[in-house]
Short mmCIF file of C-alpha atoms and ligand atoms in Angstrom, two decimals:
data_model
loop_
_atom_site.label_atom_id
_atom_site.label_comp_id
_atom_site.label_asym_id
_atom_site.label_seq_id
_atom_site.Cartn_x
_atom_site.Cartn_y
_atom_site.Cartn_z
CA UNK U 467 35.82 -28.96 -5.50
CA UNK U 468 36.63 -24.93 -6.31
CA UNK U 469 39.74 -25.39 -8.95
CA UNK U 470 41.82 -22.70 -9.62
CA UNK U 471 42.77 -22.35 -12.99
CA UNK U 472 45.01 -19.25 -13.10
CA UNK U 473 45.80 -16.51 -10.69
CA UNK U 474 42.09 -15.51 -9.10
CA UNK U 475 39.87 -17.34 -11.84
CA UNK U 476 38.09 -19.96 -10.42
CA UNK U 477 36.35 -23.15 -11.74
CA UNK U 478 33.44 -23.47 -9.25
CA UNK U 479 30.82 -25.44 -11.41
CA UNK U 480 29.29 -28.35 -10.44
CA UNK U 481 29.59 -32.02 -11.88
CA UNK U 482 26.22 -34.39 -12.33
CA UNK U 483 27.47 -37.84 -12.02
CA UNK U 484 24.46 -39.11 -12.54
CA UNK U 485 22.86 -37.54 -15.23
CA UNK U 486 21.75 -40.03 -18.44
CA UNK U 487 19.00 -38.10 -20.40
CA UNK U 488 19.41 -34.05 -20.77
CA UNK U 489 17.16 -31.72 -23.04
CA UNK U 490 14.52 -33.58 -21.13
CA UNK U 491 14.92 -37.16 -22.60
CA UNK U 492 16.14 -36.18 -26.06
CA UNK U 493 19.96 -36.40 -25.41
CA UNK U 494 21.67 -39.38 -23.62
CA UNK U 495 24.56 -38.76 -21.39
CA UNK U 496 26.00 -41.92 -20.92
CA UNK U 497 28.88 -40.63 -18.94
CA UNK U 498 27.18 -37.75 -16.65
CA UNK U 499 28.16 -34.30 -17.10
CA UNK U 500 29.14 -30.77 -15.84
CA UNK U 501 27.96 -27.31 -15.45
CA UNK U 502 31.14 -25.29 -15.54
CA UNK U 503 30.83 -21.66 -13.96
CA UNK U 504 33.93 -19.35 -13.82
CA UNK U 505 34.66 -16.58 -11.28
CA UNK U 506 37.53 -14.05 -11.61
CA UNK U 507 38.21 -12.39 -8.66
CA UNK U 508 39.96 -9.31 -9.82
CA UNK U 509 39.63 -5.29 -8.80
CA UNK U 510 35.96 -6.66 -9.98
CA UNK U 511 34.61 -9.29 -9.60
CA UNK U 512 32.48 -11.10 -12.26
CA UNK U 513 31.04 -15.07 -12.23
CA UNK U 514 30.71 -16.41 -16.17
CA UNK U 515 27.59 -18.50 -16.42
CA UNK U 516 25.76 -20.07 -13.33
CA UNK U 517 24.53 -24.13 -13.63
CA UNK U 518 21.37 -26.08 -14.08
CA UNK U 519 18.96 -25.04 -10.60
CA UNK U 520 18.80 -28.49 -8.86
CA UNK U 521 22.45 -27.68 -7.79
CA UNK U 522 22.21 -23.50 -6.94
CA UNK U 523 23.42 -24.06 -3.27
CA UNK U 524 26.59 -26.39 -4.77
CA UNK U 525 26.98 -23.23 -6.83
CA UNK U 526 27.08 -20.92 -4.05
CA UNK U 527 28.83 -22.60 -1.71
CA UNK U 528 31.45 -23.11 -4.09
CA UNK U 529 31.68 -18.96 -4.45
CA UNK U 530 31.55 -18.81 -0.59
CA UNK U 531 34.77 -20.60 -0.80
CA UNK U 532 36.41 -17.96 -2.80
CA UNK U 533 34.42 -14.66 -1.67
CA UNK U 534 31.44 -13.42 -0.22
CA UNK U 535 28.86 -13.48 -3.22
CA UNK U 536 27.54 -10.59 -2.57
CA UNK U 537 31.24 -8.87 -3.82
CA UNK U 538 30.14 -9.74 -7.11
CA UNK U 539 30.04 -7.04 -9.60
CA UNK U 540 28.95 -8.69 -12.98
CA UNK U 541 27.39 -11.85 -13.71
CA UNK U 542 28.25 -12.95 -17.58
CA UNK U 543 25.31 -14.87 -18.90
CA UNK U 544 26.12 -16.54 -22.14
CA UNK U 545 23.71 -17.79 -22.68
CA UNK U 546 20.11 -18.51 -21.19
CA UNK U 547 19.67 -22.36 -21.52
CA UNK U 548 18.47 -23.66 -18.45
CA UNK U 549 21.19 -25.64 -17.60
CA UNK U 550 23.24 -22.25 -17.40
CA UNK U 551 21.04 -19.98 -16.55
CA UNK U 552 18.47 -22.00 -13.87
CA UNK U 553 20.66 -20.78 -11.08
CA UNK U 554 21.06 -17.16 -12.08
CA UNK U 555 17.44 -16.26 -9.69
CA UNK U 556 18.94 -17.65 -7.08
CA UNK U 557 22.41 -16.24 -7.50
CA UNK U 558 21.11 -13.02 -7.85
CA UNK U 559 19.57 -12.80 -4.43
CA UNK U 560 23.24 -13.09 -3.29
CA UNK U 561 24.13 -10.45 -5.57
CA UNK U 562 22.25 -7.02 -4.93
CA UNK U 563 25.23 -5.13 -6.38
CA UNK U 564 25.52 -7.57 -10.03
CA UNK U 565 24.90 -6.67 -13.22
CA UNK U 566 23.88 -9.15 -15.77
CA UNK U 567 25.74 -8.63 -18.59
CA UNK U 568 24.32 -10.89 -22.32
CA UNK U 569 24.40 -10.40 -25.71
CA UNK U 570 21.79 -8.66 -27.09
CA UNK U 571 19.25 -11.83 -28.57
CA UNK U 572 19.83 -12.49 -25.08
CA UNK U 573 17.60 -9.78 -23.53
CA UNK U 574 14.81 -11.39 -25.58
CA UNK U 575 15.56 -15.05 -24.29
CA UNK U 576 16.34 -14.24 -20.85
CA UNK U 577 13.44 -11.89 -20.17
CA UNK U 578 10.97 -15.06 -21.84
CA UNK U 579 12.48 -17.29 -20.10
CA UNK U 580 12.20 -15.64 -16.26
CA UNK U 581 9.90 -12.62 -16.78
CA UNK U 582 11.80 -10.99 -13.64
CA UNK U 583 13.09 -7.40 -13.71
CA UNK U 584 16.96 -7.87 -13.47
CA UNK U 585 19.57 -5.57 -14.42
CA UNK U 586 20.60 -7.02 -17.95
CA UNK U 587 23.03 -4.89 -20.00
CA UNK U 588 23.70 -6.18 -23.72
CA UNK U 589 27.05 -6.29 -24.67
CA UNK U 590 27.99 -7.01 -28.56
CA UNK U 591 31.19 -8.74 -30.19
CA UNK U 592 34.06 -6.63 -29.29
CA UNK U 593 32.78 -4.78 -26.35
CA UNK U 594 35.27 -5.09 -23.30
CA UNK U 595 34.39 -5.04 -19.41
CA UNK U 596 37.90 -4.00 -17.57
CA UNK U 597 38.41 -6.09 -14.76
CA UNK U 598 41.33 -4.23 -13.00
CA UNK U 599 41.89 -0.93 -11.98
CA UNK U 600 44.76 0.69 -13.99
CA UNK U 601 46.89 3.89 -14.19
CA UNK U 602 44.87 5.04 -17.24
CA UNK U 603 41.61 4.63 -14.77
CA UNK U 604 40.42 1.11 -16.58
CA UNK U 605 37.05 -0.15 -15.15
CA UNK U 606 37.71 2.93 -12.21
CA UNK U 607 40.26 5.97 -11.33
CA UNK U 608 42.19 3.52 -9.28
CA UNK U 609 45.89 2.67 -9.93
CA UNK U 610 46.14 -0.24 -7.79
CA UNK U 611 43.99 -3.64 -6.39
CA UNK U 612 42.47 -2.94 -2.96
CA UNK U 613 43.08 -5.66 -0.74
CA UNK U 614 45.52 -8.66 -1.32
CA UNK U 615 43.84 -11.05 0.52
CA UNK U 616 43.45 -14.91 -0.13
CA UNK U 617 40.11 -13.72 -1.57
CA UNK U 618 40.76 -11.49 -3.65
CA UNK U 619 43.87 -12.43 -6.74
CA UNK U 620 45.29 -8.19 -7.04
CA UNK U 621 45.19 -6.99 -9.95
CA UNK U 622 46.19 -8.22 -13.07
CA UNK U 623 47.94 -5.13 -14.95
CA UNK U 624 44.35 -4.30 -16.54
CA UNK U 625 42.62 -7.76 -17.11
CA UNK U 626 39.13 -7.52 -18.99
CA UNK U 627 36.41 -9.53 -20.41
CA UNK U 628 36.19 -9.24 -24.59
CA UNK U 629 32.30 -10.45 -25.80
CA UNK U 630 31.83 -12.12 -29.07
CA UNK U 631 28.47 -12.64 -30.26
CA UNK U 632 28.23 -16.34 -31.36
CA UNK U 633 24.81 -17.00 -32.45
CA UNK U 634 23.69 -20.03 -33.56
CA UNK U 635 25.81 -21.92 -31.95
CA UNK U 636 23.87 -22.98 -30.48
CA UNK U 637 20.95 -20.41 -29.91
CA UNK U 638 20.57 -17.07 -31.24
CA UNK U 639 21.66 -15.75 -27.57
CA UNK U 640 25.12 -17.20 -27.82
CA UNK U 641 27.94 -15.99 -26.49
CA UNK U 642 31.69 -16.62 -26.13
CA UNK U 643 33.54 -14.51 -23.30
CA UNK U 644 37.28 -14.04 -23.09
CA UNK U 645 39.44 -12.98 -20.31
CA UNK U 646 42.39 -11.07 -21.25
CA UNK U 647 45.50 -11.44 -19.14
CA UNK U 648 45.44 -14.89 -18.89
CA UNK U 649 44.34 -15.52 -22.44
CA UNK U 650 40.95 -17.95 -21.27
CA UNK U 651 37.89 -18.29 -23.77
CA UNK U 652 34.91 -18.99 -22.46
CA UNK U 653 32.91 -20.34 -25.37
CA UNK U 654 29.87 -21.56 -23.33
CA UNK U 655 28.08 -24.85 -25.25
CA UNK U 656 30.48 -24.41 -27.97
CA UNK U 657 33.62 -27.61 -27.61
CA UNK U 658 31.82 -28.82 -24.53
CA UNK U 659 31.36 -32.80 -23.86
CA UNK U 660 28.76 -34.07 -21.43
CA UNK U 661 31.65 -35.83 -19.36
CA UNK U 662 31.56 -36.20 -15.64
CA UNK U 663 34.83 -36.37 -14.22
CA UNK U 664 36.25 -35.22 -10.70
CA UNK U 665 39.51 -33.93 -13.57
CA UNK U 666 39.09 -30.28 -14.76
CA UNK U 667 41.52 -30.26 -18.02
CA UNK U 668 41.87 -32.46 -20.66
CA UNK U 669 45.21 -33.85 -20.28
CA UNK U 670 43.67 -35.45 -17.14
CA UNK U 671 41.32 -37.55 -18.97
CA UNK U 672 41.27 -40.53 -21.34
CA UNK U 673 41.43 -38.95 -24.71
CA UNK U 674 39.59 -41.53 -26.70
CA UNK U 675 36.64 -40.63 -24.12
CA UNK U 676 36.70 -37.18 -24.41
CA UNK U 677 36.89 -37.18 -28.01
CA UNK U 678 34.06 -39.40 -28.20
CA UNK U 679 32.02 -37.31 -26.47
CA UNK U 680 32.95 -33.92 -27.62
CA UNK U 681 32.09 -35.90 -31.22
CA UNK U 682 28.57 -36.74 -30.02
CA UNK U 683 28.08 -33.43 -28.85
CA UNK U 684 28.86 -31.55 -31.54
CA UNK U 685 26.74 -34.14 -34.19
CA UNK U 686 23.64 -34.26 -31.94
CA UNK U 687 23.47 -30.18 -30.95
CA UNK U 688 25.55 -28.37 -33.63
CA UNK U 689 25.43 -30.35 -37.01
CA UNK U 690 22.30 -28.50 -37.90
CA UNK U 691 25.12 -24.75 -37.34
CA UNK U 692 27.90 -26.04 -38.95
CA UNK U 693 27.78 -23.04 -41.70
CA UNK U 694 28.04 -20.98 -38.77
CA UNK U 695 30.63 -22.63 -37.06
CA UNK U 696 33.07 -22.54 -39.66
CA UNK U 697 32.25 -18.69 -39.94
CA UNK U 698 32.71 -18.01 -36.47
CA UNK U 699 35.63 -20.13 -35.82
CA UNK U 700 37.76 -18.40 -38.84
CA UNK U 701 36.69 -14.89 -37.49
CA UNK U 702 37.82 -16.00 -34.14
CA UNK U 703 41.27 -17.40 -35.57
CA UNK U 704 41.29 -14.02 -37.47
CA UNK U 705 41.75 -12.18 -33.87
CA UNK U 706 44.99 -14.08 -33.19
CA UNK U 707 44.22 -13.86 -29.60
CA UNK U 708 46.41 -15.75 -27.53
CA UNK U 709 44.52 -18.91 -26.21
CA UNK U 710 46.04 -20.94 -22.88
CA UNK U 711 42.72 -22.28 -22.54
CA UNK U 712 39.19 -23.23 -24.01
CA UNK U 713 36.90 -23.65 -20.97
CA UNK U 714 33.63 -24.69 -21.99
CA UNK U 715 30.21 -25.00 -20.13
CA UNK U 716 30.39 -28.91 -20.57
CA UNK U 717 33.00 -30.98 -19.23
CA UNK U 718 36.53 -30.49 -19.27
CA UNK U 719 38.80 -27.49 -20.11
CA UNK U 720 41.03 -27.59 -22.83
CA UNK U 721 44.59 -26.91 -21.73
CA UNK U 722 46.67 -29.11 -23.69
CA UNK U 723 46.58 -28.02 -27.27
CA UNK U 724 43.69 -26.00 -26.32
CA UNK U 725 42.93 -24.82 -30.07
CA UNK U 726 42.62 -28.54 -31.02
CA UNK U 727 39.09 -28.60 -30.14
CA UNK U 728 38.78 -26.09 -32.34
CA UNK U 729 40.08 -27.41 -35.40
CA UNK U 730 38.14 -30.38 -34.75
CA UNK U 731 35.25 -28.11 -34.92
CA UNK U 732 36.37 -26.75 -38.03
CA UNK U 733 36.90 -30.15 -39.74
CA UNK U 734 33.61 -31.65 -38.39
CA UNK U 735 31.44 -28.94 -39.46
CA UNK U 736 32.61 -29.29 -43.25
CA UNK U 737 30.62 -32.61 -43.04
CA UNK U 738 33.20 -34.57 -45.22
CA UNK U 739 32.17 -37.96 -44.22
CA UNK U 740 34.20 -41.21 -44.57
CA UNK U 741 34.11 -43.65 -47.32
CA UNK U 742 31.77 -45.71 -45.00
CA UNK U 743 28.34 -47.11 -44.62
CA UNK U 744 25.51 -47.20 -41.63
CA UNK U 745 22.49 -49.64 -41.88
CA UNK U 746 19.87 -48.89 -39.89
CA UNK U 747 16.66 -50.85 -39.06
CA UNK U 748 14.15 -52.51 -37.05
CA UNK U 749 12.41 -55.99 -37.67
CA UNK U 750 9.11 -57.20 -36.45
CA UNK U 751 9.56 -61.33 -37.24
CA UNK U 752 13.32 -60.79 -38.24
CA UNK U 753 12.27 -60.57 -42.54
CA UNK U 754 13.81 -56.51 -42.19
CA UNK U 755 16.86 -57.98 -39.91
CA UNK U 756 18.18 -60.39 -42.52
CA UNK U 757 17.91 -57.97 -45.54
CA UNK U 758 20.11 -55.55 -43.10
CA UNK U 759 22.66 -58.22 -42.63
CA UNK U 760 22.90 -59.36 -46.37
CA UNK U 761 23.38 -55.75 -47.26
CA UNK U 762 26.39 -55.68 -44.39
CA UNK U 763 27.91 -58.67 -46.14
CA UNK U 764 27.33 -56.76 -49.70
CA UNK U 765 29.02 -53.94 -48.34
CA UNK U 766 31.94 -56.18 -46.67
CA UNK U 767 32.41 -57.92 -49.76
CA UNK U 768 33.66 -54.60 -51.50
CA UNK U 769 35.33 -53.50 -48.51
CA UNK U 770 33.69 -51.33 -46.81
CA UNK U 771 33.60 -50.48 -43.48
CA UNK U 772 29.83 -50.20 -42.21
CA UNK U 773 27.82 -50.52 -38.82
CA UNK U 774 24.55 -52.00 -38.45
CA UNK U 775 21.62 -50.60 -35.55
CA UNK U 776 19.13 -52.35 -34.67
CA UNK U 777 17.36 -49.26 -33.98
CA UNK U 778 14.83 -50.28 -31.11
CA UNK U 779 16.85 -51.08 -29.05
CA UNK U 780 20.16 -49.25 -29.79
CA UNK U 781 20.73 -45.24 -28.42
CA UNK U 782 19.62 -42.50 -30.88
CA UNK U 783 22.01 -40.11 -30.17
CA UNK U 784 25.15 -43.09 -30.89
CA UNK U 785 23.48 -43.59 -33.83
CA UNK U 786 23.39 -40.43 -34.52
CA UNK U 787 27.60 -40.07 -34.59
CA UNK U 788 27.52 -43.33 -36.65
CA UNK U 789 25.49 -41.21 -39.30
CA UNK U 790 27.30 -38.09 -39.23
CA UNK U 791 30.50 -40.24 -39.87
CA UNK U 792 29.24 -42.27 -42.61
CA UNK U 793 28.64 -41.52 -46.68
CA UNK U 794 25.76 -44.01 -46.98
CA UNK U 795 22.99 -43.85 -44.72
CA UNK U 796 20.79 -47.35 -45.37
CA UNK U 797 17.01 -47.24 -43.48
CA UNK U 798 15.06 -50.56 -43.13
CA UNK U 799 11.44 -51.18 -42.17
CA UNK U 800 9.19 -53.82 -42.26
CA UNK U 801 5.56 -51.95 -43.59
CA UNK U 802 2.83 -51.54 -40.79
CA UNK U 803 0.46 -49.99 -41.25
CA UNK U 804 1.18 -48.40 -44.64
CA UNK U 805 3.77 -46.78 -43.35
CA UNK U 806 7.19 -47.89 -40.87
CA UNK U 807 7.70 -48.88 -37.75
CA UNK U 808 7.21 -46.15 -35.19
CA UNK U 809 11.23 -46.76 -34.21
CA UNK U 810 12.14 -45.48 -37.57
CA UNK U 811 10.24 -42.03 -36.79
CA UNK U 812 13.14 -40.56 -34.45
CA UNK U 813 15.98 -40.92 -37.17
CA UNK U 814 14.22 -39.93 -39.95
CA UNK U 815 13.33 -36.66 -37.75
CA UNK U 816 17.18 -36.28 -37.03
CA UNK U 817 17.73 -37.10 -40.36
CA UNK U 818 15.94 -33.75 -41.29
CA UNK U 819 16.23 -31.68 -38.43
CA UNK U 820 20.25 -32.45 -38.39
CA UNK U 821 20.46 -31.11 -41.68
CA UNK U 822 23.52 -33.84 -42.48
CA UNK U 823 25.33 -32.76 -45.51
CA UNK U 824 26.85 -35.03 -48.28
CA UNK U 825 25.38 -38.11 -47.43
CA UNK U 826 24.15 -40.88 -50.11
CA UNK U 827 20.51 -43.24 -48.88
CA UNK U 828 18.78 -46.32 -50.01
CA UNK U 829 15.81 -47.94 -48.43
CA UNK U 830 14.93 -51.83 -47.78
CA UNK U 831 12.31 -53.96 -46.06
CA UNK U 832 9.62 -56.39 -45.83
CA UNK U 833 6.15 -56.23 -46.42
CA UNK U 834 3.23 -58.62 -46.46
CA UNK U 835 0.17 -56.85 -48.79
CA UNK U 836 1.15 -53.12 -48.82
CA UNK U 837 4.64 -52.12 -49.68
CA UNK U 838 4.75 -48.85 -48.78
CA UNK U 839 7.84 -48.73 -46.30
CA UNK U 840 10.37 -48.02 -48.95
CA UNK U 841 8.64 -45.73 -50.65
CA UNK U 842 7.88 -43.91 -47.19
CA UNK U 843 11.80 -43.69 -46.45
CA UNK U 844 12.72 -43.09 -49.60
CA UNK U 845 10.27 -39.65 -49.73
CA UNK U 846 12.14 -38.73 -46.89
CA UNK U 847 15.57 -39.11 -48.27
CA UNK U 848 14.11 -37.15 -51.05
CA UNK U 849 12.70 -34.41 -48.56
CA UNK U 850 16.10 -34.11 -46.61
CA UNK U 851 18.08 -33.80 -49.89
CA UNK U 852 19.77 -36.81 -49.61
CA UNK U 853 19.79 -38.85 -53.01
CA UNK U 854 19.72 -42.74 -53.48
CA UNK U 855 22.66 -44.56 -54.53
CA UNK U 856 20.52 -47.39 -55.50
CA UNK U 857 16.76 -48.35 -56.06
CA UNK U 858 15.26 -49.57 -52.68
CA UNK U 859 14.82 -53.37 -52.13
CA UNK U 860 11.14 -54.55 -51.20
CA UNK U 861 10.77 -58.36 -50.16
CA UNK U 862 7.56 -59.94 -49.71
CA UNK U 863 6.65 -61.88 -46.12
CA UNK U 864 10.33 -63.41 -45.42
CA UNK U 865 13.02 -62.81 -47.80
CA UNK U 866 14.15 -65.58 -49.93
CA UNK U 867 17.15 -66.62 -51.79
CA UNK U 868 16.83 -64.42 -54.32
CA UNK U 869 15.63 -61.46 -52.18
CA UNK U 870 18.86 -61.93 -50.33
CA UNK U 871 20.67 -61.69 -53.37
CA UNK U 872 19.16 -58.86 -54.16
CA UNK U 873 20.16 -57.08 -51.11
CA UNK U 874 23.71 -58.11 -51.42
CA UNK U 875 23.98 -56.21 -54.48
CA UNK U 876 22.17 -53.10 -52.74
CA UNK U 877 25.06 -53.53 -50.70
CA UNK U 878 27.57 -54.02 -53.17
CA UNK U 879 25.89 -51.14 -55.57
CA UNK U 880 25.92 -48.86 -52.42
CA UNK U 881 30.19 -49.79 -51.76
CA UNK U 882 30.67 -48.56 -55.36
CA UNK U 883 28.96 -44.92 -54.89
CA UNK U 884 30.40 -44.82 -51.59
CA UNK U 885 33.98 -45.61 -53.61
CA UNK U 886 33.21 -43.21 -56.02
CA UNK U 887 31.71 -39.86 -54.14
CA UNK U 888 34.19 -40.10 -50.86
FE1 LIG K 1074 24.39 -26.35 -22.17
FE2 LIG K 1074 22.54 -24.78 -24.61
O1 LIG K 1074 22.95 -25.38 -22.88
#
């Protein structure tokens, strides 16, 4: 359903209900999402983003609610991720008159990614694409709106689009568009949720939801960017532009306290994580399962809060937010095959390619006549920059007693760094 969000400026994205894996499988969605596309109907008129191609004539028909599409003077791509971009061949069929308008690592990615000969015109941070005719002449020599109609908003006493590179968050093609006027960012990917909901703002939705998901969004695509989130966020604070709302590709639009989405942003990306512990692990005859949950009751003896995965058959992207909120990161495998158990493999691949910051490790697990899975995981701790809190714990066939004991103490030894370095 088309949503107007101020005077002429138009939600007409689409929602996927029933989307569960995105990125191909890589990134579960256990609450659906949206592709949010914007149109401003103005002296100009210019659509921000498109959505994912499966749902181009949702897309269009939306627009053919508002205006004929082929009134549309500029397309803003911010980016050229499929899931924004897979409509834009389609769209532009509709649009003989449109200009694509990207930032300039976007000519590269867009031009790879469809090999088509389109109009594209790079625009860099700062740039400005007037909107409304004004007195001064503004985007034309015209002093007034044409028209009136129920299809097209008038004027706005010189509205225009601002471009701010944003690269890196998250590709190098980034971009964040802001309409003047109204005072509405654009910010693509950036403080976007994958959150299906017939709501458009966020004061519509349960707020522990949409915090948990704008959480696992930001750990699972933009961890790896924080440096350049906090850099782009302060010079975007540094404008002082007016912001009534954040209106992200993803999910809902942030009306209420829009900036707090953006704070949140700030404080995630410093990677200051709490004075609490994840265990992580899979078991083959349960040897690796008990260790985990003797360490848990090491760690709840001194108080600490702490989760515990079963890995194989928990989600990897959870997981994931369970890391990124937790000092001490504990990894358990059994040895097969001098080396872990293929489960392990995903983490310790986020573990690296996530870049998390400030985190403490140690290792644990069972082994029959090779004990090499410590010493595997605890390489990679070494390789991701993460250093041990404590010697790993190794226990031959099924743990005993005194094995037991032994991980309590990791446990315990691990509650006292976590103390210490929070
Ligand atoms: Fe939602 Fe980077 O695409």
């Amino acid at each position: 359903m088309v949503t107007e969000l101020a005077k002429g400026v138009y939600w007409v994205g689409v929602v996927d209900w029933g989307l569960r894996l995105f990125h191909g499988h890589e990134l579960s969605t256990h609450r659906g999402s949206s592709y949010n596309a914007y149109l401003i109907v103005d002296d100009k008129i210019a659509l921000v983003d498109t959505v994912w191609e499966p749902f181009a004539e949702e897309l269009l028909a939306n627009i053919r609610q508002v205006i004929d599409p082929a009134r549309i003077d500029y397309i803003i791509a911010n980016h050229s991720e499929v899931d924004h971009s897979g409509a834009l061949p389609m769209i532009l069929r509709h649009c003989p008159n449109a200009t694509v308008y990207c930032s300039k690592r976007g000519l590269d990615s867009f031009r790879g990614h469809y090999h088509a000969d389109w109009k594209l015109q790079a625009v860099s941070t700062g740039q400005r694409l007037p909107l409304s005719f004004t007195a001064e002449g503004g985007c034309a020599t015209k002093t007034t709106a044409e028209g009136g109609s129920a299809t097209n908003a008038g004027g706005r006493g010189g509205r225009e689009l601002v471009f701010i590179e944003a690269p890196m968050l998250h590709w190098p093609d980034s971009m964040f568009t802001y309409l003047t006027g109204d005072n509405i960012l654009m910010p693509n990917d950036a403080f976007g949720q994958h959150y299906a909901t017939g709501f458009r703002f966020n004061d519509q939705v349960d707020e522990a939801q949409l915090q948990q998901e704008a959480l696992k969004y930001y750990v699972n695509i933009l961890t790896p960017y924080s440096e350049q989130v906090i850099k782009k966020i302060d010079e975007v604070l540094a404008l002082n532009l007016p912001v009534s709302m954040i209106a992200p590709s993803h999910g809902v639009i942030w009306r209420k306290d829009p900036l707090q989405i953006v704070h949140a942003y700030r404080r995630w990306a410093q990677q200051q994580p709490e004075a609490s512990a994840v265990i992580l692990y899979d078991t083959m005859w349960q040897a690796t399962r008990k260790m985990a949950e003797a360490i848990a009751d090491g760690l709840a003896e001194s108080g600490v809060p702490h989760q515990l995965h079963h890995v194989a058959v928990t989600d990897r992207n959870d997981v994931l937010v369970d890391v990124f909120k937790s000092k001490a990161v504990i990894i358990g495998s059994p040895t097969l095959n001098r080396g872990l158990l293929p489960s392990i493999a995903p983490l310790l691949e986020d573990l690296r390619g996530l870049r998390f910051k400030n985190k403490i490790g140690a290792a644990f697990g069972s082994y029959g006549w090779a004990a090499e899975g410590v010493k595997s995981i605890e390489e990679h701790f070494a390789k991701c920059g993460i250093p041990l809190a404590a010697p790993g714990v190794g226990a031959k066939w099924q743990p005993g007693p005194e094995d037991l004991e032994k991980c309590r103490q990791l446990g315990r030894t691990v509650a006292a760094a976590v103390k210490n370095k929070a």
